[in-house]
Amino acid sequence: MSHSLLSGDLSQARLDGKRMRESGEPGQTALNTSWSYYLEGLSNLQYMNLEAAQDTLIAGSAYPYSTDVRAAVDAFAGLALTQQLAQQPEAADATVERLIHFADESSDRRLIAVARSCEARIALLQGDLARALDWAKSASHEIDRLELLIWLESPPITQSRVLIADGSAASLKRADQLLREIRELCEEWQFQCQIIEVAVLQSLLRRKQGRQDTALASLRESVELAAPGGWARPFVEIGRPLADLLERLDGTGSDPDFISRVLASTGVAFASSQEIAATTPRPPAGPTPHDLTNRELDILEMLAQRSACKTRRSQPSCSSRPTPSTTTSNTSIRNSVSAIAGTRRKRRSNSGFFHRPSRTASHRRPPRGESPRALLISPLLIGIRLPAVAGKLQASIKAGFCALIRADPRECWLRRGLSWCSAYMVRLKGTSTRPGC
């Protein structure tokens, strides 16, 4: 964890990330490398150096299973936000899919909540307020200091962001309450990075409430907090509504260089998105076949195949032979579902993190001989084929399983493998051995 990020010093946080990576060479671990790139990438994003942020966050999220899961989730969220602010919405959507897949695999409700929060945040930036609001109104998050710290994606803060964008009286009241509670907790624990985030949102909230003088005073306080460390991203992410207030604030004693940089970054991040939104046709209203999930498509495809089988079985009897309209309808349904499912599978294989047709050098799996599973399974296969040497391998195999279980106790396959190995060795030796570490 970086104290520099907590205190709001982005320059020092970038140096901390680089030093962490350089100090670990040549025997550095994936954990050390991922954390260093994550800290450096998050600092670059907060400073609105999007190109450097994208490069470092891609490296920071390259091995999510080898680092702390909360840092991996936040690296994915940071990468998606960077891509969206850099006007790469398709890349941002693909990163969000990877994030949700990773969080769902963990079965950790907190990680899943962070992933869904990031999805709503990106939807809001893409102009899909209805989708983001559906999540915000159904979300119920406890304000936990461990879910604040230095993390870029915090569900209560994102919920406040979406409620402010909604602008209704009930939403603004709920957002005001959330932001007050979050700020009190952050001030108690001196989370300067989150105080800046909340202060900027409170400025926007006051503006939405029609309290212009209070909004300007709150914004001036936000600039005074953010300018020393260069925290431009909280202002830029809000876009034009806050840029108008910043233009009024410019020249009134606040940091003019910082305000100019924020306004320039806001213009780059949102000018092209407005042009794209104006020229892109809206999708048709209402659900379409492509809104179905992959599971629903599979079920429809199986139903179409079953219908076709029933049709073929009934054809030998002339009296029960289906009419041309029925046959045409069955064929049409089957072809439509197959086409949709095929398109979905192709898109998933082209864009998904775990379904790529080819792997780059940075994501390629280790050789079979270096895989922990291969190191354990290969001796087991030898023991099965050559029972004479099985007894000599038992101690080393069990020791390997125990070491890996201590390293990552959540890997269920390791405990199942240890139990199976012990049971197999007992049958070979005819003795009673209690499995365990």
PDB file of N, CA, C and O in Angstrom, residues 43-100:
ATOM      1  N   SER A  43      -1.266   6.495 -10.457  1.00  0.00           N
ATOM      2  CA  SER A  43      -0.739   7.864 -10.343  1.00  0.00           C
ATOM      3  C   SER A  43      -0.817   8.589 -11.676  1.00  0.00           C
ATOM      4  O   SER A  43      -1.187   9.775 -11.735  1.00  0.00           O
ATOM      5  N   ASN A  44      -0.480   7.908 -12.760  1.00  0.00           N
ATOM      6  CA  ASN A  44      -0.558   8.529 -14.088  1.00  0.00           C
ATOM      7  C   ASN A  44      -2.005   8.873 -14.457  1.00  0.00           C
ATOM      8  O   ASN A  44      -2.275   9.915 -15.057  1.00  0.00           O
ATOM      9  N   LEU A  45      -2.944   8.002 -14.087  1.00  0.00           N
ATOM     10  CA  LEU A  45      -4.350   8.278 -14.387  1.00  0.00           C
ATOM     11  C   LEU A  45      -4.839   9.493 -13.602  1.00  0.00           C
ATOM     12  O   LEU A  45      -5.527  10.363 -14.163  1.00  0.00           O
ATOM     13  N   GLN A  46      -4.527   9.582 -12.323  1.00  0.00           N
ATOM     14  CA  GLN A  46      -4.969  10.720 -11.529  1.00  0.00           C
ATOM     15  C   GLN A  46      -4.372  12.028 -12.041  1.00  0.00           C
ATOM     16  O   GLN A  46      -5.007  13.090 -11.937  1.00  0.00           O
ATOM     17  N   TYR A  47      -3.198  11.950 -12.632  1.00  0.00           N
ATOM     18  CA  TYR A  47      -2.546  13.138 -13.202  1.00  0.00           C
ATOM     19  C   TYR A  47      -3.043  13.425 -14.617  1.00  0.00           C
ATOM     20  O   TYR A  47      -2.695  14.432 -15.202  1.00  0.00           O
ATOM     21  N   MET A  48      -3.864  12.513 -15.172  1.00  0.00           N
ATOM     22  CA  MET A  48      -4.404  12.595 -16.534  1.00  0.00           C
ATOM     23  C   MET A  48      -3.324  12.442 -17.596  1.00  0.00           C
ATOM     24  O   MET A  48      -3.406  13.027 -18.674  1.00  0.00           O
ATOM     25  N   ASN A  49      -2.317  11.632 -17.286  1.00  0.00           N
ATOM     26  CA  ASN A  49      -1.347  11.208 -18.299  1.00  0.00           C
ATOM     27  C   ASN A  49      -1.847   9.858 -18.820  1.00  0.00           C
ATOM     28  O   ASN A  49      -1.394   8.798 -18.398  1.00  0.00           O
ATOM     29  N   LEU A  50      -2.824   9.912 -19.750  1.00  0.00           N
ATOM     30  CA  LEU A  50      -3.587   8.719 -20.115  1.00  0.00           C
ATOM     31  C   LEU A  50      -2.747   7.683 -20.855  1.00  0.00           C
ATOM     32  O   LEU A  50      -2.936   6.485 -20.663  1.00  0.00           O
ATOM     33  N   GLU A  51      -1.846   8.122 -21.705  1.00  0.00           N
ATOM     34  CA  GLU A  51      -1.048   7.157 -22.472  1.00  0.00           C
ATOM     35  C   GLU A  51      -0.162   6.321 -21.560  1.00  0.00           C
ATOM     36  O   GLU A  51      -0.116   5.090 -21.664  1.00  0.00           O
ATOM     37  N   ALA A  52       0.535   6.991 -20.645  1.00  0.00           N
ATOM     38  CA  ALA A  52       1.376   6.251 -19.695  1.00  0.00           C
ATOM     39  C   ALA A  52       0.521   5.413 -18.752  1.00  0.00           C
ATOM     40  O   ALA A  52       0.885   4.289 -18.388  1.00  0.00           O
ATOM     41  N   ALA A  53      -0.652   5.938 -18.362  1.00  0.00           N
ATOM     42  CA  ALA A  53      -1.537   5.187 -17.470  1.00  0.00           C
ATOM     43  C   ALA A  53      -2.010   3.905 -18.132  1.00  0.00           C
ATOM     44  O   ALA A  53      -2.063   2.843 -17.490  1.00  0.00           O
ATOM     45  N   GLN A  54      -2.360   3.969 -19.405  1.00  0.00           N
ATOM     46  CA  GLN A  54      -2.848   2.768 -20.089  1.00  0.00           C
ATOM     47  C   GLN A  54      -1.761   1.711 -20.176  1.00  0.00           C
ATOM     48  O   GLN A  54      -2.008   0.531 -19.920  1.00  0.00           O
ATOM     49  N   ASP A  55      -0.553   2.124 -20.514  1.00  0.00           N
ATOM     50  CA  ASP A  55       0.553   1.155 -20.633  1.00  0.00           C
ATOM     51  C   ASP A  55       0.833   0.470 -19.290  1.00  0.00           C
ATOM     52  O   ASP A  55       0.986  -0.759 -19.226  1.00  0.00           O
ATOM     53  N   THR A  56       0.900   1.253 -18.214  1.00  0.00           N
ATOM     54  CA  THR A  56       1.265   0.675 -16.922  1.00  0.00           C
ATOM     55  C   THR A  56       0.121  -0.138 -16.324  1.00  0.00           C
ATOM     56  O   THR A  56       0.361  -1.153 -15.658  1.00  0.00           O
ATOM     57  N   LEU A  57      -1.117   0.278 -16.549  1.00  0.00           N
ATOM     58  CA  LEU A  57      -2.247  -0.493 -16.012  1.00  0.00           C
ATOM     59  C   LEU A  57      -2.472  -1.785 -16.790  1.00  0.00           C
ATOM     60  O   LEU A  57      -2.948  -2.774 -16.229  1.00  0.00           O
ATOM     61  N   ILE A  58      -2.153  -1.803 -18.080  1.00  0.00           N
ATOM     62  CA  ILE A  58      -2.189  -3.063 -18.824  1.00  0.00           C
ATOM     63  C   ILE A  58      -1.191  -4.053 -18.214  1.00  0.00           C
ATOM     64  O   ILE A  58      -1.497  -5.232 -18.005  1.00  0.00           O
ATOM     65  N   ALA A  59       0.014  -3.532 -17.902  1.00  0.00           N
ATOM     66  CA  ALA A  59       1.013  -4.404 -17.265  1.00  0.00           C
ATOM     67  C   ALA A  59       0.569  -4.796 -15.854  1.00  0.00           C
ATOM     68  O   ALA A  59       0.794  -5.929 -15.414  1.00  0.00           O
ATOM     69  N   GLY A  60      -0.085  -3.880 -15.148  1.00  0.00           N
ATOM     70  CA  GLY A  60      -0.516  -4.175 -13.783  1.00  0.00           C
ATOM     71  C   GLY A  60      -1.645  -5.179 -13.695  1.00  0.00           C
ATOM     72  O   GLY A  60      -1.817  -5.829 -12.656  1.00  0.00           O
ATOM     73  N   SER A  61      -2.425  -5.306 -14.777  1.00  0.00           N
ATOM     74  CA  SER A  61      -3.545  -6.258 -14.779  1.00  0.00           C
ATOM     75  C   SER A  61      -3.248  -7.503 -15.613  1.00  0.00           C
ATOM     76  O   SER A  61      -4.153  -8.295 -15.872  1.00  0.00           O
ATOM     77  N   ALA A  62      -2.002  -7.681 -16.021  1.00  0.00           N
ATOM     78  CA  ALA A  62      -1.658  -8.803 -16.899  1.00  0.00           C
ATOM     79  C   ALA A  62      -1.747 -10.147 -16.179  1.00  0.00           C
ATOM     80  O   ALA A  62      -2.089 -11.161 -16.788  1.00  0.00           O
ATOM     81  N   TYR A  63      -1.433 -10.181 -14.885  1.00  0.00           N
ATOM     82  CA  TYR A  63      -1.430 -11.436 -14.123  1.00  0.00           C
ATOM     83  C   TYR A  63      -2.317 -11.292 -12.887  1.00  0.00           C
ATOM     84  O   TYR A  63      -1.822 -11.239 -11.751  1.00  0.00           O
ATOM     85  N   PRO A  64      -3.627 -11.225 -13.073  1.00  0.00           N
ATOM     86  CA  PRO A  64      -4.517 -10.966 -11.928  1.00  0.00           C
ATOM     87  C   PRO A  64      -4.533 -12.081 -10.900  1.00  0.00           C
ATOM     88  O   PRO A  64      -4.870 -11.841  -9.739  1.00  0.00           O
ATOM     89  N   TYR A  65      -4.192 -13.304 -11.303  1.00  0.00           N
ATOM     90  CA  TYR A  65      -4.224 -14.428 -10.373  1.00  0.00           C
ATOM     91  C   TYR A  65      -2.947 -14.531  -9.544  1.00  0.00           C
ATOM     92  O   TYR A  65      -2.846 -15.386  -8.671  1.00  0.00           O
ATOM     93  N   SER A  66      -1.969 -13.659  -9.830  1.00  0.00           N
ATOM     94  CA  SER A  66      -0.693 -13.725  -9.119  1.00  0.00           C
ATOM     95  C   SER A  66      -0.488 -12.543  -8.185  1.00  0.00           C
ATOM     96  O   SER A  66       0.580 -12.399  -7.617  1.00  0.00           O
ATOM     97  N   THR A  67      -1.491 -11.704  -8.033  1.00  0.00           N
ATOM     98  CA  THR A  67      -1.370 -10.546  -7.155  1.00  0.00           C
ATOM     99  C   THR A  67      -2.560 -10.510  -6.208  1.00  0.00           C
ATOM    100  O   THR A  67      -3.424 -11.386  -6.231  1.00  0.00           O
ATOM    101  N   ASP A  68      -2.609  -9.495  -5.353  1.00  0.00           N
ATOM    102  CA  ASP A  68      -3.745  -9.329  -4.451  1.00  0.00           C
ATOM    103  C   ASP A  68      -5.001  -9.082  -5.273  1.00  0.00           C
ATOM    104  O   ASP A  68      -5.004  -8.244  -6.188  1.00  0.00           O
ATOM    105  N   VAL A  69      -6.081  -9.788  -4.961  1.00  0.00           N
ATOM    106  CA  VAL A  69      -7.275  -9.724  -5.801  1.00  0.00           C
ATOM    107  C   VAL A  69      -7.880  -8.328  -5.807  1.00  0.00           C
ATOM    108  O   VAL A  69      -8.384  -7.862  -6.831  1.00  0.00           O
ATOM    109  N   ARG A  70      -7.836  -7.612  -4.675  1.00  0.00           N
ATOM    110  CA  ARG A  70      -8.422  -6.263  -4.652  1.00  0.00           C
ATOM    111  C   ARG A  70      -7.618  -5.313  -5.531  1.00  0.00           C
ATOM    112  O   ARG A  70      -8.185  -4.439  -6.223  1.00  0.00           O
ATOM    113  N   ALA A  71      -6.292  -5.443  -5.523  1.00  0.00           N
ATOM    114  CA  ALA A  71      -5.460  -4.617  -6.394  1.00  0.00           C
ATOM    115  C   ALA A  71      -5.686  -4.980  -7.855  1.00  0.00           C
ATOM    116  O   ALA A  71      -5.689  -4.106  -8.732  1.00  0.00           O
ATOM    117  N   ALA A  72      -5.877  -6.275  -8.145  1.00  0.00           N
ATOM    118  CA  ALA A  72      -6.137  -6.694  -9.527  1.00  0.00           C
ATOM    119  C   ALA A  72      -7.453  -6.119 -10.026  1.00  0.00           C
ATOM    120  O   ALA A  72      -7.541  -5.621 -11.160  1.00  0.00           O
ATOM    121  N   VAL A  73      -8.496  -6.163  -9.194  1.00  0.00           N
ATOM    122  CA  VAL A  73      -9.793  -5.604  -9.577  1.00  0.00           C
ATOM    123  C   VAL A  73      -9.680  -4.106  -9.820  1.00  0.00           C
ATOM    124  O   VAL A  73     -10.227  -3.569 -10.790  1.00  0.00           O
ATOM    125  N   ASP A  74      -8.949  -3.407  -8.967  1.00  0.00           N
ATOM    126  CA  ASP A  74      -8.797  -1.962  -9.132  1.00  0.00           C
ATOM    127  C   ASP A  74      -7.953  -1.623 -10.354  1.00  0.00           C
ATOM    128  O   ASP A  74      -8.174  -0.582 -10.994  1.00  0.00           O
ATOM    129  N   ALA A  75      -6.985  -2.481 -10.691  1.00  0.00           N
ATOM    130  CA  ALA A  75      -6.202  -2.255 -11.908  1.00  0.00           C
ATOM    131  C   ALA A  75      -7.085  -2.389 -13.147  1.00  0.00           C
ATOM    132  O   ALA A  75      -6.973  -1.590 -14.092  1.00  0.00           O
ATOM    133  N   PHE A  76      -7.972  -3.395 -13.162  1.00  0.00           N
ATOM    134  CA  PHE A  76      -8.929  -3.517 -14.271  1.00  0.00           C
ATOM    135  C   PHE A  76      -9.820  -2.287 -14.351  1.00  0.00           C
ATOM    136  O   PHE A  76     -10.073  -1.748 -15.435  1.00  0.00           O
ATOM    137  N   ALA A  77     -10.339  -1.832 -13.193  1.00  0.00           N
ATOM    138  CA  ALA A  77     -11.212  -0.657 -13.178  1.00  0.00           C
ATOM    139  C   ALA A  77     -10.473   0.581 -13.665  1.00  0.00           C
ATOM    140  O   ALA A  77     -11.022   1.387 -14.434  1.00  0.00           O
ATOM    141  N   GLY A  78      -9.229   0.739 -13.234  1.00  0.00           N
ATOM    142  CA  GLY A  78      -8.441   1.875 -13.689  1.00  0.00           C
ATOM    143  C   GLY A  78      -8.168   1.836 -15.181  1.00  0.00           C
ATOM    144  O   GLY A  78      -8.218   2.866 -15.868  1.00  0.00           O
ATOM    145  N   LEU A  79      -7.913   0.642 -15.692  1.00  0.00           N
ATOM    146  CA  LEU A  79      -7.673   0.510 -17.139  1.00  0.00           C
ATOM    147  C   LEU A  79      -8.930   0.841 -17.925  1.00  0.00           C
ATOM    148  O   LEU A  79      -8.870   1.542 -18.948  1.00  0.00           O
ATOM    149  N   ALA A  80     -10.091   0.353 -17.471  1.00  0.00           N
ATOM    150  CA  ALA A  80     -11.343   0.653 -18.171  1.00  0.00           C
ATOM    151  C   ALA A  80     -11.633   2.153 -18.165  1.00  0.00           C
ATOM    152  O   ALA A  80     -12.042   2.731 -19.188  1.00  0.00           O
ATOM    153  N   LEU A  81     -11.417   2.815 -17.028  1.00  0.00           N
ATOM    154  CA  LEU A  81     -11.653   4.256 -16.951  1.00  0.00           C
ATOM    155  C   LEU A  81     -10.673   5.014 -17.834  1.00  0.00           C
ATOM    156  O   LEU A  81     -11.049   5.991 -18.505  1.00  0.00           O
ATOM    157  N   THR A  82      -9.427   4.593 -17.853  1.00  0.00           N
ATOM    158  CA  THR A  82      -8.430   5.237 -18.718  1.00  0.00           C
ATOM    159  C   THR A  82      -8.829   5.123 -20.175  1.00  0.00           C
ATOM    160  O   THR A  82      -8.762   6.098 -20.945  1.00  0.00           O
ATOM    161  N   GLN A  83      -9.239   3.939 -20.597  1.00  0.00           N
ATOM    162  CA  GLN A  83      -9.639   3.739 -21.988  1.00  0.00           C
ATOM    163  C   GLN A  83     -10.873   4.568 -22.343  1.00  0.00           C
ATOM    164  O   GLN A  83     -10.959   5.115 -23.441  1.00  0.00           O
ATOM    165  N   GLN A  84     -11.809   4.684 -21.415  1.00  0.00           N
ATOM    166  CA  GLN A  84     -13.001   5.485 -21.686  1.00  0.00           C
ATOM    167  C   GLN A  84     -12.651   6.965 -21.803  1.00  0.00           C
ATOM    168  O   GLN A  84     -13.129   7.661 -22.705  1.00  0.00           O
ATOM    169  N   LEU A  85     -11.807   7.469 -20.907  1.00  0.00           N
ATOM    170  CA  LEU A  85     -11.401   8.872 -20.971  1.00  0.00           C
ATOM    171  C   LEU A  85     -10.542   9.153 -22.197  1.00  0.00           C
ATOM    172  O   LEU A  85     -10.494  10.287 -22.677  1.00  0.00           O
ATOM    173  N   ALA A  86      -9.877   8.124 -22.717  1.00  0.00           N
ATOM    174  CA  ALA A  86      -9.076   8.267 -23.941  1.00  0.00           C
ATOM    175  C   ALA A  86      -9.911   8.026 -25.194  1.00  0.00           C
ATOM    176  O   ALA A  86      -9.357   7.878 -26.282  1.00  0.00           O
ATOM    177  N   GLN A  87     -11.241   7.966 -25.045  1.00  0.00           N
ATOM    178  CA  GLN A  87     -12.168   7.781 -26.154  1.00  0.00           C
ATOM    179  C   GLN A  87     -11.963   6.432 -26.856  1.00  0.00           C
ATOM    180  O   GLN A  87     -11.874   6.351 -28.078  1.00  0.00           O
ATOM    181  N   GLN A  88     -11.868   5.380 -26.049  1.00  0.00           N
ATOM    182  CA  GLN A  88     -11.791   4.005 -26.546  1.00  0.00           C
ATOM    183  C   GLN A  88     -12.901   3.192 -25.872  1.00  0.00           C
ATOM    184  O   GLN A  88     -12.639   2.302 -25.067  1.00  0.00           O
ATOM    185  N   PRO A  89     -14.164   3.493 -26.186  1.00  0.00           N
ATOM    186  CA  PRO A  89     -15.268   2.828 -25.470  1.00  0.00           C
ATOM    187  C   PRO A  89     -15.316   1.323 -25.681  1.00  0.00           C
ATOM    188  O   PRO A  89     -15.681   0.581 -24.759  1.00  0.00           O
ATOM    189  N   GLU A  90     -14.978   0.845 -26.865  1.00  0.00           N
ATOM    190  CA  GLU A  90     -15.007  -0.605 -27.101  1.00  0.00           C
ATOM    191  C   GLU A  90     -13.959  -1.306 -26.248  1.00  0.00           C
ATOM    192  O   GLU A  90     -14.224  -2.372 -25.673  1.00  0.00           O
ATOM    193  N   ALA A  91     -12.766  -0.709 -26.167  1.00  0.00           N
ATOM    194  CA  ALA A  91     -11.733  -1.303 -25.308  1.00  0.00           C
ATOM    195  C   ALA A  91     -12.152  -1.257 -23.847  1.00  0.00           C
ATOM    196  O   ALA A  91     -11.903  -2.202 -23.086  1.00  0.00           O
ATOM    197  N   ALA A  92     -12.807  -0.180 -23.436  1.00  0.00           N
ATOM    198  CA  ALA A  92     -13.280  -0.078 -22.051  1.00  0.00           C
ATOM    199  C   ALA A  92     -14.316  -1.155 -21.749  1.00  0.00           C
ATOM    200  O   ALA A  92     -14.288  -1.778 -20.676  1.00  0.00           O
ATOM    201  N   ASP A  93     -15.241  -1.393 -22.695  1.00  0.00           N
ATOM    202  CA  ASP A  93     -16.250  -2.441 -22.487  1.00  0.00           C
ATOM    203  C   ASP A  93     -15.601  -3.818 -22.370  1.00  0.00           C
ATOM    204  O   ASP A  93     -16.012  -4.647 -21.552  1.00  0.00           O
ATOM    205  N   ALA A  94     -14.589  -4.073 -23.202  1.00  0.00           N
ATOM    206  CA  ALA A  94     -13.895  -5.367 -23.138  1.00  0.00           C
ATOM    207  C   ALA A  94     -13.184  -5.547 -21.799  1.00  0.00           C
ATOM    208  O   ALA A  94     -13.185  -6.636 -21.212  1.00  0.00           O
ATOM    209  N   THR A  95     -12.588  -4.476 -21.289  1.00  0.00           N
ATOM    210  CA  THR A  95     -11.911  -4.551 -19.990  1.00  0.00           C
ATOM    211  C   THR A  95     -12.911  -4.790 -18.863  1.00  0.00           C
ATOM    212  O   THR A  95     -12.642  -5.546 -17.923  1.00  0.00           O
ATOM    213  N   VAL A  96     -14.082  -4.163 -18.948  1.00  0.00           N
ATOM    214  CA  VAL A  96     -15.119  -4.388 -17.934  1.00  0.00           C
ATOM    215  C   VAL A  96     -15.577  -5.841 -17.962  1.00  0.00           C
ATOM    216  O   VAL A  96     -15.810  -6.449 -16.910  1.00  0.00           O
ATOM    217  N   GLU A  97     -15.693  -6.431 -19.153  1.00  0.00           N
ATOM    218  CA  GLU A  97     -16.056  -7.851 -19.247  1.00  0.00           C
ATOM    219  C   GLU A  97     -15.016  -8.728 -18.558  1.00  0.00           C
ATOM    220  O   GLU A  97     -15.357  -9.674 -17.848  1.00  0.00           O
ATOM    221  N   ARG A  98     -13.739  -8.420 -18.778  1.00  0.00           N
ATOM    222  CA  ARG A  98     -12.678  -9.181 -18.113  1.00  0.00           C
ATOM    223  C   ARG A  98     -12.778  -9.028 -16.599  1.00  0.00           C
ATOM    224  O   ARG A  98     -12.608 -10.000 -15.844  1.00  0.00           O
ATOM    225  N   LEU A  99     -13.056  -7.801 -16.152  1.00  0.00           N
ATOM    226  CA  LEU A  99     -13.173  -7.541 -14.723  1.00  0.00           C
ATOM    227  C   LEU A  99     -14.321  -8.344 -14.117  1.00  0.00           C
ATOM    228  O   LEU A  99     -14.161  -8.978 -13.057  1.00  0.00           O
ATOM    229  N   ILE A 100     -15.484  -8.326 -14.754  1.00  0.00           N
ATOM    230  CA  ILE A 100     -16.644  -9.043 -14.217  1.00  0.00           C
ATOM    231  C   ILE A 100     -16.379 -10.543 -14.197  1.00  0.00           C
ATOM    232  O   ILE A 100     -16.726 -11.245 -13.236  1.00  0.00           O
TER     233      ILE A 100
END
